[in-house]
Short mmCIF file of C-alpha atoms and ligand atoms in Angstrom, two decimals:
data_model
loop_
_atom_site.label_atom_id
_atom_site.label_comp_id
_atom_site.label_asym_id
_atom_site.label_seq_id
_atom_site.Cartn_x
_atom_site.Cartn_y
_atom_site.Cartn_z
CA MET N 10 109.46 97.67 78.41
CA PHE N 11 107.18 94.64 78.18
CA SER N 12 104.39 95.36 80.64
CA ILE N 13 102.44 92.47 82.17
CA VAL N 14 99.14 93.13 83.96
CA ILE N 15 97.71 90.27 86.04
CA LEU N 16 94.01 89.95 86.93
CA ILE N 17 92.97 88.01 90.02
CA SER N 18 89.84 87.39 92.09
CA GLY N 19 91.11 85.43 95.08
CA SER N 20 94.23 83.94 96.60
CA GLY N 21 96.32 84.75 93.57
CA SER N 22 98.69 81.83 93.99
CA ASN N 23 99.28 81.66 90.23
CA MET N 24 100.02 85.39 90.21
CA GLN N 25 102.51 84.83 93.03
CA ALA N 26 104.19 82.03 91.08
CA ILE N 27 104.51 84.33 88.07
CA VAL N 28 105.89 87.24 90.12
CA ARG N 29 108.39 84.91 91.83
CA ALA N 30 109.49 83.46 88.47
CA ALA N 31 109.90 86.99 87.08
CA GLN N 32 112.20 87.78 90.00
CA SER N 33 114.22 84.57 90.14
CA GLU N 34 114.56 84.28 86.36
CA HIS N 35 115.38 87.98 85.94
CA TRP N 36 112.67 88.67 83.37
CA GLN N 37 113.36 92.40 83.55
CA GLU N 38 117.05 92.04 82.65
CA ARG N 39 116.48 89.25 80.12
CA TYR N 40 113.30 90.33 78.40
CA GLY N 41 112.66 93.86 79.63
CA ALA N 42 109.49 92.44 81.17
CA ARG N 43 107.87 93.51 84.39
CA VAL N 44 104.61 92.83 86.21
CA THR N 45 103.35 96.39 86.31
CA ALA N 46 100.00 95.89 88.01
CA VAL N 47 97.74 93.38 89.72
CA ILE N 48 94.05 94.17 89.37
CA SER N 49 91.23 92.44 91.25
CA ASN N 50 87.46 92.58 91.01
CA LYS N 51 87.36 91.86 94.75
CA ALA N 52 88.78 94.20 97.37
CA ASP N 53 89.45 91.33 99.79
CA ALA N 54 91.39 89.19 97.31
CA LYS N 55 94.31 87.80 99.32
CA GLY N 56 96.67 88.12 96.40
CA LEU N 57 96.50 91.91 96.59
CA VAL N 58 98.41 91.81 99.89
CA PHE N 59 101.27 89.87 98.32
CA ALA N 60 101.37 92.18 95.29
CA ARG N 61 101.53 95.28 97.50
CA GLU N 62 104.33 93.72 99.55
CA GLN N 63 106.24 93.23 96.30
CA GLY N 64 105.83 96.90 95.45
CA ILE N 65 103.53 96.14 92.50
CA ALA N 66 100.75 98.61 91.75
CA THR N 67 97.36 97.21 92.70
CA GLN N 68 93.85 98.27 91.87
CA VAL N 69 90.35 97.04 92.65
CA VAL N 70 87.62 97.30 90.03
CA ASP N 71 84.63 95.95 91.93
CA HIS N 72 82.09 94.41 89.55
CA LYS N 73 79.34 95.08 92.10
CA ALA N 74 79.85 98.82 91.69
CA TYR N 75 78.70 98.73 88.05
CA ALA N 76 75.14 98.52 86.80
CA SER N 77 75.97 96.29 83.86
CA ARG N 78 78.60 93.91 82.55
CA GLU N 79 79.43 96.42 79.80
CA LEU N 80 80.13 99.21 82.30
CA PHE N 81 82.31 96.90 84.42
CA ASP N 82 84.22 95.72 81.36
CA ALA N 83 84.78 99.33 80.27
CA ALA N 84 86.11 100.34 83.70
CA LEU N 85 88.36 97.29 83.82
CA GLN N 86 89.66 98.02 80.33
CA THR N 87 90.51 101.60 81.34
CA ALA N 88 92.34 100.36 84.45
CA ILE N 89 94.37 97.87 82.41
CA ASP N 90 95.08 100.27 79.55
CA ALA N 91 96.64 102.71 82.03
CA HIS N 92 99.58 100.28 82.20
CA SER N 93 99.86 99.84 78.40
CA PRO N 94 100.35 96.09 78.75
CA GLN N 95 101.84 93.85 76.10
CA LEU N 96 100.35 90.91 78.00
CA VAL N 97 97.20 90.58 80.15
CA VAL N 98 97.28 87.49 82.37
CA LEU N 99 94.05 86.10 83.83
CA ALA N 100 95.06 84.20 86.97
CA GLY N 101 92.00 82.92 88.76
CA PHE N 102 89.98 85.89 87.50
CA MET N 103 86.43 84.68 87.98
CA ARG N 104 84.39 87.06 85.82
CA ILE N 105 83.19 86.29 82.32
CA LEU N 106 84.43 89.04 80.02
CA GLY N 107 82.36 90.52 77.22
CA PHE N 108 83.06 90.39 73.51
CA ASP N 109 84.32 93.99 73.17
CA PHE N 110 86.69 93.61 76.10
CA VAL N 111 88.13 90.36 74.80
CA GLN N 112 88.45 91.77 71.30
CA HIS N 113 90.34 94.80 72.67
CA PHE N 114 92.94 92.55 74.35
CA GLU N 115 92.80 89.57 72.02
CA ALA N 116 96.21 88.25 70.94
CA ARG N 117 97.72 89.63 74.14
CA MET N 118 95.57 87.95 76.79
CA VAL N 119 96.09 84.50 78.33
CA ASN N 120 94.24 82.43 80.92
CA ILE N 121 94.79 79.34 83.03
CA HIS N 122 91.92 76.91 83.31
CA PRO N 123 91.89 73.98 85.77
CA SER N 124 91.11 71.20 83.30
CA LEU N 125 92.59 69.51 80.27
CA LEU N 126 90.82 71.65 77.67
CA PRO N 127 88.80 71.17 75.57
CA ALA N 128 87.31 68.96 78.34
CA PHE N 129 85.42 70.62 81.17
CA THR N 130 85.11 74.28 80.26
CA GLY N 131 83.31 76.38 82.89
CA LEU N 132 83.12 75.77 86.63
CA HIS N 133 83.58 72.82 89.05
CA THR N 134 86.08 71.18 86.73
CA HIS N 135 87.65 68.90 89.35
CA GLN N 136 84.38 67.46 90.66
CA ARG N 137 83.18 66.94 87.10
CA ALA N 138 86.40 65.10 86.21
CA ILE N 139 85.97 62.84 89.27
CA ASP N 140 82.27 62.26 88.51
CA ALA N 141 83.11 61.36 84.90
CA GLY N 142 85.58 58.71 86.08
CA CYS N 143 88.57 60.43 84.49
CA ARG N 144 91.91 58.78 85.29
CA PHE N 145 93.76 62.00 84.53
CA ALA N 146 93.05 65.65 85.10
CA GLY N 147 95.12 68.80 84.74
CA ALA N 148 95.33 72.41 83.75
CA THR N 149 95.64 74.40 80.53
CA VAL N 150 97.20 77.76 79.69
CA HIS N 151 95.50 79.19 76.61
CA ARG N 152 95.00 82.37 74.66
CA VAL N 153 91.70 84.08 75.38
CA THR N 154 89.04 84.40 72.71
CA PRO N 155 85.43 85.57 73.03
CA VAL N 156 84.34 81.95 73.54
CA LEU N 157 84.72 80.95 77.21
CA ASP N 158 87.75 78.70 77.85
CA VAL N 159 88.45 78.28 74.14
CA GLY N 160 91.66 79.50 72.49
CA GLU N 161 95.07 78.33 71.31
CA ILE N 162 96.57 75.98 73.90
CA LEU N 163 99.99 77.20 75.07
CA ALA N 164 100.74 74.67 77.82
CA GLN N 165 99.15 71.79 79.69
CA ALA N 166 99.98 69.71 82.74
CA VAL N 167 98.54 66.30 83.52
CA VAL N 168 98.06 64.72 86.96
CA PRO N 169 96.52 61.37 87.92
CA VAL N 170 93.09 61.20 89.52
CA LEU N 171 93.47 58.87 92.52
CA ASN N 172 90.76 56.52 93.78
CA ASP N 173 90.17 58.43 96.99
CA ASP N 174 90.36 61.90 95.47
CA ASN N 175 87.84 64.58 96.27
CA GLU N 176 87.55 68.05 94.80
CA GLY N 177 89.98 69.42 97.38
CA THR N 178 92.75 66.88 96.96
CA LEU N 179 92.54 66.92 93.17
CA SER N 180 92.47 70.72 92.90
CA ALA N 181 95.52 70.97 95.18
CA ARG N 182 97.43 68.49 92.98
CA VAL N 183 96.48 70.40 89.85
CA LEU N 184 97.31 73.79 91.40
CA THR N 185 100.87 72.67 92.13
CA GLN N 186 101.27 72.05 88.41
CA GLU N 187 99.59 75.34 87.47
CA HIS N 188 102.33 77.13 89.39
CA LEU N 189 104.89 75.52 87.07
CA ILE N 190 103.22 75.75 83.67
CA TYR N 191 101.87 79.31 83.92
CA PRO N 192 105.25 81.01 84.51
CA ALA N 193 106.82 78.68 81.92
CA ALA N 194 104.20 79.57 79.29
CA ILE N 195 104.69 83.28 79.89
CA ARG N 196 108.46 82.90 79.74
CA ALA N 197 108.05 81.17 76.36
CA LEU N 198 105.98 84.12 75.09
CA LEU N 199 108.67 86.53 76.30
CA GLN N 200 111.34 84.50 74.52
CA GLN N 201 109.32 84.70 71.30
CA HIS N 202 109.02 88.43 71.79
CA SER N 203 112.77 88.89 72.23
CA PRO N 204 114.28 85.95 70.31
CA ARG N 205 117.89 86.84 71.00
CA SER N 206 117.39 86.55 74.75
CA THR N 207 118.21 83.33 76.56
C1 LIG Q 19 93.18 78.19 89.71
O1 LIG Q 19 93.02 76.82 89.92
C2 LIG Q 19 92.77 78.54 88.29
O2 LIG Q 19 93.09 77.56 87.36
C3 LIG Q 19 91.28 78.69 88.46
O3 LIG Q 19 91.10 79.32 89.69
C4 LIG Q 19 92.18 78.99 90.55
C5 LIG Q 19 92.78 80.29 91.05
O4 LIG Q 19 93.75 80.06 91.99
N1 LIG Q 19 90.73 79.44 87.38
C6 LIG Q 19 89.50 79.25 86.90
O5 LIG Q 19 88.73 78.44 87.36
C7 LIG Q 19 89.13 80.16 85.74
N2 LIG Q 19 87.87 79.79 85.21
P1 LIG Q 19 94.74 81.25 92.41
O6 LIG Q 19 93.89 82.49 92.69
O7 LIG Q 19 95.38 80.75 93.68
O8 LIG Q 19 95.73 81.47 91.30
#
């Protein structure tokens, strides 16, 4: 079995898109792949409700309950390792992860970032793209390395920045594309993992 663990912090709309793609594209039958757990650092993350409704195991590892980043990372690592994942998917997971954690999961951890990397790493990507006068914005799926928002690019989507855009309108346009490229990028990884599958 190819176990996928998804980490969220909020609405989890990317997680939902991945779970829906897994169902409609029959990832279990085709690739032996299953979303085995959704883990959040916030107990009130809306995405947890959806995951529970889908019968997916959920867990909260609240960063506020730990005295240091290292202790939080260690607890999170233990929670993820319990599902022996072949792939760890960061989907709107809004905590910076430490070197040891990233090294433990490196080569099997991916992230989606709401900009056309390498432009606009970090936060407030949409407002920064508008402020910079960008005509295009987008999102990037990439492998995770110890350097924030840096790693092999697996997929990107581009959208126009319109004259009357604000952070809200632009982020909504980009998010629609995220919901397409993130499941597609994961499907491509699954196909590489089981090359005889279609
Ligand atoms: C998405 O736009 C994702 O790209 C972004 O947070 C949003 C989460 O939405 N991630 C980051 O900013 C990571 N630094 P979701 O919870 O509805 O998937």
